[in-house]
């Protein structure tokens, strides 16, 4: 039976969000949380960019050391062989290669530099370069796929498959698709190519989650696995991307959705991830944020309060306990508290790590990394961040060539 999988793009599309930012250590923590949640794959960033190189090396080392569980790490490159050739030495085994496919983009973005034939030529060369470099999976992204006509979308996807790609990503780049239309297009394309069509939906009409669910159902209609792109808290360019937790909950609790999730998800990490991301990105969560917002399980109306007090299922679709506890981090304590960070010393470091029960294989290196990571983030480190530093100091030191000890 075909299954639904989640490929989170927080570390690629999400970090491109205007008026926000995430440090390389923050991106590392995204991978940590995705691994704890049991998500299938993380699109970790841009391995062809010089400033991503130390970060990518650290992620590969951390993955090999088991820091991210079974999470697969993939790199995003433009659909040209030069990007792949720059990225190949870093050791990633999964790629998504992106190029625009719609006539609108050809006319108004490329402006004569590329036509349809050139787009397919560049894309297939990039796929072959990734396969030649040892990639286990390659997906190709049809940017502006929702404005690409059916015939060229099929031609593009079949050429990608012949070159060695295993999925095609249908990008609703400007967020204009609708649930009925996208399900039909996914079913048609997945059936004609005999491979999964991956959702990548933006929220410009407030339908990114609905479109992602519907697109995935189109894959299942065609007998193919579904791969859904998400971002934590629905962040992303403009109005954002499909929210990870909302999309998962839709498949777990949506009425009439008969679909099997193929990833071993553990939503007891959902609150810790969502609230950490809000803190790290400097983006306050809306009160009504699905699952993790302050009001997600709050009741005031007399009728609702009466029903919820008798049985929470009267007015709640799912049990809040499944989303895990709210974090109570050391740095957020009131009153007298000793912290550790950029300007902290050994006494404070030892006090905090001991209090949290964190043991480390290299205390001196972990101490140095606490200072470096705090300097990078510019805010107090959370308990989970300190635990990752303590457990994997040697691998994390690759983030800081020449400073962390690597």
XYZ file of C-alpha atoms in Angstrom:
406
model
C 0.000 0.000 0.000
C 1.423 3.438 -0.893
C 2.442 5.578 2.084
C 2.799 9.234 3.010
C 6.248 10.623 3.861
C 7.375 14.031 5.085
C 10.338 15.944 3.688
C 10.844 19.069 5.752
C 12.335 22.141 4.060
C 12.682 24.443 7.083
C 16.458 24.585 6.639
C 16.145 25.623 3.002
C 12.870 27.368 2.171
C 12.081 28.236 5.777
C 15.335 30.065 6.469
C 14.769 32.174 3.353
C 11.903 33.870 5.182
C 12.316 37.640 5.037
C 12.925 39.534 8.300
C 14.130 36.484 10.142
C 17.192 34.279 10.304
C 18.632 31.124 11.767
C 22.238 30.414 12.655
C 24.053 27.336 11.385
C 23.776 25.928 14.900
C 20.052 26.682 14.771
C 19.777 24.791 11.505
C 21.556 21.913 13.222
C 18.910 21.953 15.943
C 16.162 21.789 13.299
C 17.710 18.537 12.090
C 17.922 17.311 15.682
C 14.199 17.935 16.251
C 13.171 16.475 12.895
C 15.115 13.351 13.791
C 13.337 13.122 17.155
C 9.959 13.590 15.470
C 10.734 10.764 13.039
C 10.427 12.802 9.834
C 11.836 10.996 6.790
C 14.089 13.682 5.309
C 15.434 17.176 5.909
C 16.446 19.485 3.110
C 19.363 20.895 5.057
C 20.377 23.787 2.836
C 22.605 24.812 -0.061
C 25.764 22.670 -0.197
C 27.185 24.561 -3.182
C 27.448 27.823 -1.175
C 30.796 28.473 0.490
C 29.304 29.538 3.832
C 27.267 26.314 4.097
C 30.299 24.013 3.719
C 31.334 23.730 7.421
C 27.688 23.349 8.399
C 27.061 20.567 5.861
C 30.203 18.730 6.986
C 28.998 18.919 10.576
C 25.543 17.590 9.623
C 27.004 14.625 7.773
C 29.247 13.818 10.755
C 26.378 14.193 13.234
C 24.139 11.953 11.121
C 26.844 9.293 10.950
C 27.224 9.506 14.745
C 23.490 8.923 15.227
C 22.510 12.412 16.414
C 19.545 12.620 14.045
C 18.230 9.068 14.256
C 17.107 7.803 10.859
C 16.676 11.270 9.326
C 17.948 11.498 5.749
C 19.822 14.674 4.828
C 19.408 16.211 1.395
C 20.956 19.209 -0.304
C 19.156 21.699 -2.536
C 20.952 22.790 -5.695
C 19.909 24.655 -8.757
C 19.229 22.274 -11.628
C 22.617 22.790 -13.205
C 25.592 20.400 -13.019
C 27.977 23.070 -11.695
C 26.124 23.293 -8.377
C 26.152 19.532 -7.935
C 29.850 19.320 -8.717
C 30.592 21.900 -5.992
C 28.432 20.027 -3.490
C 29.579 16.482 -4.273
C 32.738 16.417 -2.082
C 30.666 17.041 1.070
C 29.228 13.531 1.068
C 25.477 14.101 0.920
C 23.565 11.121 -0.478
C 20.277 12.848 -1.310
C 19.576 15.843 -3.535
C 16.777 17.999 -4.835
C 17.622 19.895 -8.000
C 15.478 22.873 -8.919
C 14.737 24.724 -12.135
C 11.779 26.797 -13.347
C 9.430 25.138 -15.823
C 6.482 27.447 -16.527
C 6.189 29.614 -19.608
C 5.721 32.578 -17.290
C 9.131 31.970 -15.717
C 10.730 31.282 -19.083
C 9.463 34.588 -20.433
C 9.783 36.820 -17.384
C 12.617 35.260 -15.363
C 14.919 33.670 -17.937
C 14.084 36.277 -20.622
C 15.453 34.267 -23.500
C 18.418 32.757 -21.668
C 16.720 29.338 -21.381
C 13.927 27.692 -23.316
C 12.158 24.389 -22.653
C 14.816 22.346 -24.407
C 17.596 24.024 -22.422
C 15.714 23.525 -19.155
C 15.508 19.780 -19.723
C 19.119 19.648 -20.893
C 20.429 21.437 -17.788
C 18.210 19.450 -15.427
C 19.136 16.029 -16.811
C 22.834 16.917 -16.756
C 22.496 17.886 -13.087
C 20.699 14.634 -12.251
C 23.423 12.599 -13.943
C 26.114 14.569 -12.101
C 24.436 13.773 -8.772
C 24.102 10.080 -9.605
C 27.711 9.938 -10.798
C 28.742 11.477 -7.454
C 27.084 8.620 -5.579
C 23.676 10.101 -4.727
C 21.195 7.484 -3.548
C 18.119 9.567 -4.347
C 17.596 12.586 -6.570
C 14.436 14.627 -6.799
C 13.893 17.286 -9.441
C 11.909 20.414 -8.670
C 9.579 21.936 -11.221
C 9.590 25.476 -9.880
C 6.257 27.120 -10.693
C 4.900 23.678 -11.521
C 1.368 24.846 -10.783
C 1.640 27.275 -13.740
C 3.350 24.720 -16.007
C 1.139 23.035 -18.596
C 0.478 19.316 -18.299
C 2.330 18.318 -21.448
C 5.641 19.981 -20.542
C 5.381 18.922 -16.914
C 5.117 15.317 -18.078
C 7.980 15.732 -20.542
C 10.135 17.259 -17.798
C 9.318 14.508 -15.300
C 9.938 11.647 -17.745
C 13.280 13.131 -18.797
C 14.254 13.412 -15.137
C 13.268 9.800 -14.495
C 15.266 8.576 -17.474
C 18.313 10.495 -16.173
C 18.025 8.795 -12.771
C 15.627 10.888 -10.669
C 13.228 9.092 -8.354
C 10.732 11.923 -7.642
C 9.503 15.123 -9.204
C 8.623 18.059 -6.947
C 5.565 20.007 -8.059
C 6.114 23.507 -6.683
C 3.109 25.733 -6.164
C 5.611 28.555 -6.064
C 3.166 31.449 -5.877
C 0.575 29.607 -3.787
C -2.310 29.778 -6.227
C -3.335 26.142 -6.480
C -6.562 24.718 -5.069
C -7.257 21.319 -3.494
C -9.399 19.791 -6.248
C -7.100 20.918 -9.039
C -3.865 19.804 -7.383
C -5.206 16.344 -6.514
C -6.246 15.789 -10.122
C -2.907 16.997 -11.499
C -0.900 14.865 -9.054
C -2.901 11.734 -9.839
C -2.481 12.281 -13.560
C 1.255 13.008 -13.400
C 2.062 10.245 -10.894
C 0.184 7.690 -13.003
C 1.840 8.786 -16.243
C 5.379 8.739 -14.787
C 4.972 5.821 -12.357
C 6.845 7.768 -9.700
C 5.887 9.973 -6.737
C 5.081 13.622 -7.254
C 6.266 15.640 -4.255
C 4.177 18.505 -2.855
C 5.697 21.932 -2.258
C 2.896 24.320 -1.389
C 2.981 27.969 -0.381
C 0.311 29.611 1.720
C -0.582 32.752 -0.222
C -4.264 31.772 -0.221
C -4.130 30.078 3.186
C -4.432 26.633 1.585
C -0.889 25.233 1.773
C -1.849 22.425 4.154
C -5.074 21.619 2.279
C -3.227 21.583 -1.031
C -0.445 19.404 0.391
C -2.940 16.872 1.696
C -4.874 16.879 -1.586
C -1.737 16.550 -3.708
C -0.623 13.620 -1.597
C -3.995 11.959 -2.050
C -3.508 12.321 -5.804
C -0.282 10.338 -5.493
C -2.088 7.650 -3.521
C -4.890 7.592 -6.108
C -2.222 6.729 -8.683
C -0.722 3.985 -6.516
C 2.415 5.979 -5.684
C 3.942 7.024 -2.366
C 3.350 10.651 -1.409
C 6.126 13.026 -0.301
C 5.048 16.250 1.383
C 7.234 19.339 1.913
C 6.690 21.147 5.216
C 8.204 23.823 7.454
C 8.041 24.113 11.238
C 5.295 26.548 12.315
C 4.466 27.100 8.636
C 7.342 29.532 8.107
C 8.600 30.287 4.623
C 8.717 32.992 2.021
C 5.830 35.476 1.908
C 2.910 33.806 3.726
C 4.855 30.633 4.417
C 4.806 26.937 3.547
C 2.682 24.012 4.674
C 2.983 23.689 8.445
C 4.615 20.422 9.514
C 2.446 19.698 12.541
C -0.820 20.730 10.856
C -0.147 18.433 7.914
C 0.765 15.476 10.120
C -2.322 15.996 12.289
C -4.511 16.193 9.189
C -3.449 12.705 8.158
C -3.770 11.357 11.691
C -7.136 12.910 12.549
C -8.765 14.291 9.382
C -12.175 12.774 8.717
C -12.236 10.534 5.670
C -8.471 10.501 5.100
C -7.578 6.848 4.592
C -3.803 7.110 4.279
C -0.912 5.429 6.046
C 2.026 7.514 7.246
C 5.238 5.707 6.366
C 7.454 7.467 8.916
C 7.705 6.422 12.605
C 6.492 9.784 13.896
C 6.764 10.752 17.567
C 4.675 13.874 18.136
C 5.699 14.064 21.791
C 8.462 16.366 20.491
C 6.045 18.665 18.648
C 5.682 21.359 21.310
C 9.374 21.460 22.104
C 10.181 21.868 18.398
C 7.496 24.471 17.696
C 8.317 26.622 20.720
C 12.070 26.283 20.197
C 11.630 27.407 16.574
C 9.614 30.433 17.652
C 12.366 31.351 20.123
C 15.246 30.710 17.720
C 13.650 32.504 14.762
C 12.317 35.398 16.805
C 8.814 34.794 15.430
C 6.113 34.711 18.128
C 3.585 31.930 17.653
C 0.025 33.048 16.909
C -2.318 32.197 19.781
C -4.268 29.961 17.407
C -1.243 28.119 15.962
C -2.326 24.520 15.374
C -1.316 22.228 18.231
C 1.301 24.468 19.847
C -0.370 27.884 20.097
C -1.293 29.272 23.507
C -5.006 28.912 22.762
C -4.868 25.583 20.916
C -6.541 23.862 23.883
C -8.032 26.855 25.726
C -11.773 27.140 26.480
C -13.817 30.065 27.801
C -17.298 29.943 26.301
C -19.682 28.497 28.862
C -20.955 25.706 26.636
C -17.442 24.751 25.516
C -15.956 24.937 28.999
C -18.738 22.763 30.410
C -18.237 20.157 27.713
C -14.428 20.153 27.967
C -14.562 19.769 31.750
C -16.775 16.719 31.371
C -14.756 15.161 28.524
C -12.053 17.031 26.585
C -13.034 15.132 23.437
C -16.331 17.034 23.426
C -14.581 20.074 21.970
C -11.081 18.856 21.096
C -10.158 16.786 18.049
C -7.021 15.251 19.562
C -5.424 14.934 22.993
C -2.921 17.645 23.835
C -0.811 15.105 25.742
C 0.228 13.519 22.445
C 2.153 16.710 21.552
C 4.501 16.423 24.506
C 5.313 18.789 27.356
C 5.955 22.496 27.185
C 9.669 23.160 27.621
C 10.851 24.507 30.994
C 14.379 25.517 30.121
C 17.110 26.387 32.581
C 17.742 29.810 31.045
C 14.090 30.844 31.545
C 14.060 30.283 35.312
C 13.089 33.147 37.562
C 15.108 34.413 40.511
C 18.729 33.536 41.150
C 20.106 31.486 38.250
C 23.600 30.804 36.926
C 23.814 30.520 33.135
C 26.484 29.397 30.699
C 27.283 31.038 27.399
C 29.569 33.238 25.353
C 31.148 35.026 28.317
C 30.657 32.305 30.920
C 33.439 30.520 32.732
C 34.143 26.947 33.682
C 32.300 27.174 37.003
C 29.028 28.271 35.423
C 29.398 25.750 32.612
C 29.969 22.896 35.025
C 27.100 24.011 37.272
C 24.547 24.085 34.427
C 25.683 20.866 32.776
C 25.659 19.019 36.107
C 22.226 20.368 36.989
C 20.840 19.165 33.663
C 22.550 15.786 34.014
C 24.567 16.280 30.838
C 27.704 14.182 30.472
C 30.134 14.847 27.645
C 33.014 12.880 26.116
C 35.124 16.056 25.848
C 34.431 18.652 28.528
C 36.951 21.235 27.290
C 35.636 21.103 23.722
C 32.002 21.205 24.900
C 32.790 24.284 27.017
C 34.326 26.018 24.018
C 31.341 25.072 21.837
C 28.878 26.508 24.352
C 30.674 29.830 24.028
C 30.829 29.648 20.228
C 27.217 28.540 19.754
C 25.938 31.204 22.119
C 27.967 33.817 20.225
C 26.451 32.518 16.980
C 22.827 32.572 18.159
C 23.003 35.727 20.260
C 20.531 34.339 22.816
C 20.666 31.974 25.811
C 21.085 28.339 24.838
C 18.174 25.994 25.501
C 18.393 22.727 27.392
C 18.115 20.684 24.191
C 20.883 22.749 22.594
C 23.147 22.128 25.580
C 22.346 18.417 25.466
C 23.310 18.197 21.795
C 26.565 20.056 22.446
C 27.360 17.782 25.355
C 26.648 14.580 23.456
C 28.372 15.407 20.145
C 31.100 18.030 20.692
C 33.548 16.602 18.157
C 31.010 16.485 15.349
C 29.593 19.930 16.188
C 33.075 21.439 16.226
C 33.070 21.092 12.423
C 30.777 24.133 12.416
C 33.753 26.206 13.529
C 36.890 25.282 11.551
C 39.970 26.371 13.453
C 38.055 27.371 16.585
C 36.170 24.411 17.935
C 39.042 22.001 17.919
C 38.450 20.345 14.551
